[in-house]
Coordinates of C-alpha atoms in Angstrom, one line a residue:
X24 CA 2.0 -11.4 -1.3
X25 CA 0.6 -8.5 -3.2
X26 CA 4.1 -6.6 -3.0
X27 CA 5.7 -9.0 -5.0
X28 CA 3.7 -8.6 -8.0
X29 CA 5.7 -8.8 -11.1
X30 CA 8.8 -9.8 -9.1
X31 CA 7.8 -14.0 -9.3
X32 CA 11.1 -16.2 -8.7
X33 CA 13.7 -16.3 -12.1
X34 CA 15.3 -19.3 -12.6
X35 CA 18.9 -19.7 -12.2
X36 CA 19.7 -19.0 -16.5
X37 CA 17.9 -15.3 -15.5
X38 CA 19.5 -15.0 -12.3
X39 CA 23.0 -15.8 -14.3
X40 CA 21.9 -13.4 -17.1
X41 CA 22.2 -10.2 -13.9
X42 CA 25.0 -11.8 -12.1
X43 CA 26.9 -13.8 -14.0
X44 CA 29.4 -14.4 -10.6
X45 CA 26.8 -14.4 -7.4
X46 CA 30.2 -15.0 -5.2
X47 CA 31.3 -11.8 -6.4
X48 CA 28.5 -9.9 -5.5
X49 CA 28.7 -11.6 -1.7
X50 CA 32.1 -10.6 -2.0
X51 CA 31.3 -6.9 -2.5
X52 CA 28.6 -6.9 0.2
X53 CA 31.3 -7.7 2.0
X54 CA 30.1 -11.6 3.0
X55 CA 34.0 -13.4 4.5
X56 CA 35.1 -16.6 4.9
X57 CA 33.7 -18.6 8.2
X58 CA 30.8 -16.4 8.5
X59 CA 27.3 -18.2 9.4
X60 CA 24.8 -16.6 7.3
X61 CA 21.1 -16.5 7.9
X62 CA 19.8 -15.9 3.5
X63 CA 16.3 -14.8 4.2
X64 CA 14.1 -15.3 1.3
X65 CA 16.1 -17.8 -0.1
X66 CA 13.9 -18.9 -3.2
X67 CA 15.8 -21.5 -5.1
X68 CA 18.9 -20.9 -3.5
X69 CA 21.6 -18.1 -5.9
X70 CA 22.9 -16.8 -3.3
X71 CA 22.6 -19.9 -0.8
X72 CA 24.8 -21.8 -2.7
X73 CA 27.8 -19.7 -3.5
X74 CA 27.2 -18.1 0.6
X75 CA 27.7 -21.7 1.4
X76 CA 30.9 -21.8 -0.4
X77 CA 32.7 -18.5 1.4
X78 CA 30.9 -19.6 4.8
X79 CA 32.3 -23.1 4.9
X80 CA 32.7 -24.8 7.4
X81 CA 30.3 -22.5 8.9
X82 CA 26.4 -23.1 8.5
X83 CA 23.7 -21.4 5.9
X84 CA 20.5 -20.9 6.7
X85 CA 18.3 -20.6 3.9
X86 CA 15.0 -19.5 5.0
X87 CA 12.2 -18.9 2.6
X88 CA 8.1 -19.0 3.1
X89 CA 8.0 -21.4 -0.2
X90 CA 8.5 -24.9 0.8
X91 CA 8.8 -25.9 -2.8
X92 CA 11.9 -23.6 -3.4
X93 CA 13.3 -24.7 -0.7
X94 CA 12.8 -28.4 -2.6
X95 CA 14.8 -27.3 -5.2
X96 CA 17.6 -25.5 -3.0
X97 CA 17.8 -29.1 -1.4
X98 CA 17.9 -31.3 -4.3
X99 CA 21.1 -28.5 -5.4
X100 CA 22.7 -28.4 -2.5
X101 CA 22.5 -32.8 -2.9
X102 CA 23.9 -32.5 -6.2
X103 CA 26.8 -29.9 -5.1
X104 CA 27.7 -32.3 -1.9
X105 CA 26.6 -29.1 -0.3
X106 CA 26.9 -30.1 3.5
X107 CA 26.8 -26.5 5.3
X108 CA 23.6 -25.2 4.3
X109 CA 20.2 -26.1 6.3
X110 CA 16.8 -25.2 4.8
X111 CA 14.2 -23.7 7.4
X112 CA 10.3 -22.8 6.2
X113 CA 8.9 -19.9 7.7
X114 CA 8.2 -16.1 7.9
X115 CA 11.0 -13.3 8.2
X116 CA 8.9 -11.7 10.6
X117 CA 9.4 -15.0 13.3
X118 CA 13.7 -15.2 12.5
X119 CA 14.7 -15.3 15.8
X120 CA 12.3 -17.7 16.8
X121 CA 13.2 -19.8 13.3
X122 CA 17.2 -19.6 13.8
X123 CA 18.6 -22.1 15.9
X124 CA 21.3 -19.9 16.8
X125 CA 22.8 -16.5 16.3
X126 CA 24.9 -15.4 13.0
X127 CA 27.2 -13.4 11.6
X128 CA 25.4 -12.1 8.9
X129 CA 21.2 -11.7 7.6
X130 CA 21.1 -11.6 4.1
X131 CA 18.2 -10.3 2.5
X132 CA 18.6 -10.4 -1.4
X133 CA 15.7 -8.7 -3.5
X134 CA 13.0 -8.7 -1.3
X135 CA 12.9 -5.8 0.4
X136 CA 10.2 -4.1 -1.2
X137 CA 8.0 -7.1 -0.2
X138 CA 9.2 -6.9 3.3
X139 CA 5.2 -5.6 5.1
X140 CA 7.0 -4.5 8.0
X141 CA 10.3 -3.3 7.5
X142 CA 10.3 -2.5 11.6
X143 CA 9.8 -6.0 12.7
X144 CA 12.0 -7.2 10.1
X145 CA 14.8 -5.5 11.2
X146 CA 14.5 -5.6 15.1
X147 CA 14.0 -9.8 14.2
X148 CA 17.7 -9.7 12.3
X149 CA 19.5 -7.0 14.7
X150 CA 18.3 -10.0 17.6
X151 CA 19.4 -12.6 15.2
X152 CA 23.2 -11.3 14.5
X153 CA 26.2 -11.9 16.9
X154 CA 27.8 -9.0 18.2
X155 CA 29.4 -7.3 15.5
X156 CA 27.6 -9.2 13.0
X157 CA 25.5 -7.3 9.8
X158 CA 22.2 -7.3 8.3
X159 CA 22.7 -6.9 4.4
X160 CA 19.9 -5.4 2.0
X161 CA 20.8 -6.2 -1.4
X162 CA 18.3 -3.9 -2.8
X163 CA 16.9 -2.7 -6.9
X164 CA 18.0 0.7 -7.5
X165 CA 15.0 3.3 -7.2
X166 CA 14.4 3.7 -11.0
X167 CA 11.8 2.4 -13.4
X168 CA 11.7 -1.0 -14.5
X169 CA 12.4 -0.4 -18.0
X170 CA 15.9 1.2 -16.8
X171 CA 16.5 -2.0 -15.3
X172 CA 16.4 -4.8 -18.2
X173 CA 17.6 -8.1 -18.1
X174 CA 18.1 -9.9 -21.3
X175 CA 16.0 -6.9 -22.9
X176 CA 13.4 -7.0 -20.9
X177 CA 11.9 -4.8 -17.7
X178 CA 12.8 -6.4 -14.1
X179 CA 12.4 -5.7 -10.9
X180 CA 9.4 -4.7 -8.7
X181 CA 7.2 -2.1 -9.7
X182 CA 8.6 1.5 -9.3
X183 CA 6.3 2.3 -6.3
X184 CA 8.1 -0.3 -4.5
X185 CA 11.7 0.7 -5.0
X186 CA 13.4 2.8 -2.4
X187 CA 16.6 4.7 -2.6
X188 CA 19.1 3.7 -0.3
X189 CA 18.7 6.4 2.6
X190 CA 14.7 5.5 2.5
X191 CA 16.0 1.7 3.0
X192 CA 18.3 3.0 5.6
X193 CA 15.4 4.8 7.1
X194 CA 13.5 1.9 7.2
X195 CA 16.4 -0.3 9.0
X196 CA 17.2 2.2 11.7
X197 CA 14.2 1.4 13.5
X198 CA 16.8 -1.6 15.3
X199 CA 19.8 0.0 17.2
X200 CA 22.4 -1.1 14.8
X201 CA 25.7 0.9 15.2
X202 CA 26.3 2.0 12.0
X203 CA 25.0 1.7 7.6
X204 CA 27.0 1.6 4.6
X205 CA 25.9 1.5 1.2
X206 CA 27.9 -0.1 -1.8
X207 CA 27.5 -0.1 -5.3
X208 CA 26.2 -3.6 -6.7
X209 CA 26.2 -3.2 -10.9
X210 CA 23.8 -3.0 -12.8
X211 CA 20.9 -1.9 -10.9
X212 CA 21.3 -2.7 -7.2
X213 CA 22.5 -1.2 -4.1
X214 CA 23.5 -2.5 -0.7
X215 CA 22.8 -1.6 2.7
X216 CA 25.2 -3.2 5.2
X217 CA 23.8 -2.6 8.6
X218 CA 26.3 -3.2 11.6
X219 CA 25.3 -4.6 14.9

């Protein structure tokens, strides 16, 4: 957990504060309607919720290694009569074994750089993804944290940890997907939308 220093879960105000519109920013990773949706690292559930929304009446999986975010991603998804989106505990690493079936899309959202092996991580969501389906890295852009404020204050993982998108890209191509796109994600992220 070391590689997430400095990068501890926001609450949803913060999260709002970036994004005011998280189902815009699916939109531009290019997330469509009907499309199961594997969220990896989850947390409290942003991008779970509005995923759930586009997906509909296909399934979200939000997968996360903290059980108590998860908790909270429940008790919204209760109080947004939320019925598509299914909450599985575990590691990224183990996705194919967690998933109970193939999707359309992985979505990893901010946790890349805490990803220990980028490899296995990839290989797990290129096995995970129907044919045709994509892996998408929403990822911070590869610049100091105090060039990417929130609400006037440094965010994001430590620079060290931030990797411009053909590094990410390098990373990714380690599975056999068939092609990478990047896309523009204001303020300070990227995405890499890997094609199986």
């Amino acid at each position: 957990m070391d590689r997430y220093q400095n990068t501890r879960q926001p609450d949803w105000e913060w999260w709002s504060v970036l994004w005011d519109d998280p189902k815009a920013v699916l939109e531009t990773l290019d997330i469509r309607p009907g499309e199961s949706i594997a969220d990896v690292g989850a947390g409290n559930g942003y991008f779970t919720l509005p995923g759930a929304e586009i997906a509909d009446p296909a399934t979200v999986y939000a997968i996360d290694i903290d059980q108590e975010l998860l908790d909270e991603l429940e008790a919204a998804t209760d109080r947004r009569g939320c019925s598509n989106v299914r909450t599985i505990q575990g590691d990224a690493r183990e996705l194919r074994r967690l998933l109970p079936a193939s999707v359309d899309v992985v979505l990893l959202a901010n946790t890349f750089h805490g990803i220990e092996s980028p490899a296995v991580f990839a290989q797990q969501a290129y096995e995970s993804l129907t044919p045709g389906g994509r892996l998408i890295v929403l990822n911070w852009r590869d610049r100091p944290p105090k060039a990417t404020q929130v609400a006037g204050s440094p965010r994001g993982p430590p620079h060290d940890l931030r990797t411009p998108p053909e590094e990410t890209i390098e990373r990714l191509s380690t599975a056999p997907f068939a092609s990478f796109q990047t896309v523009a994600v204001p303020p300070h992220h990227y995405g890499v939308i890997c094609e199986r």
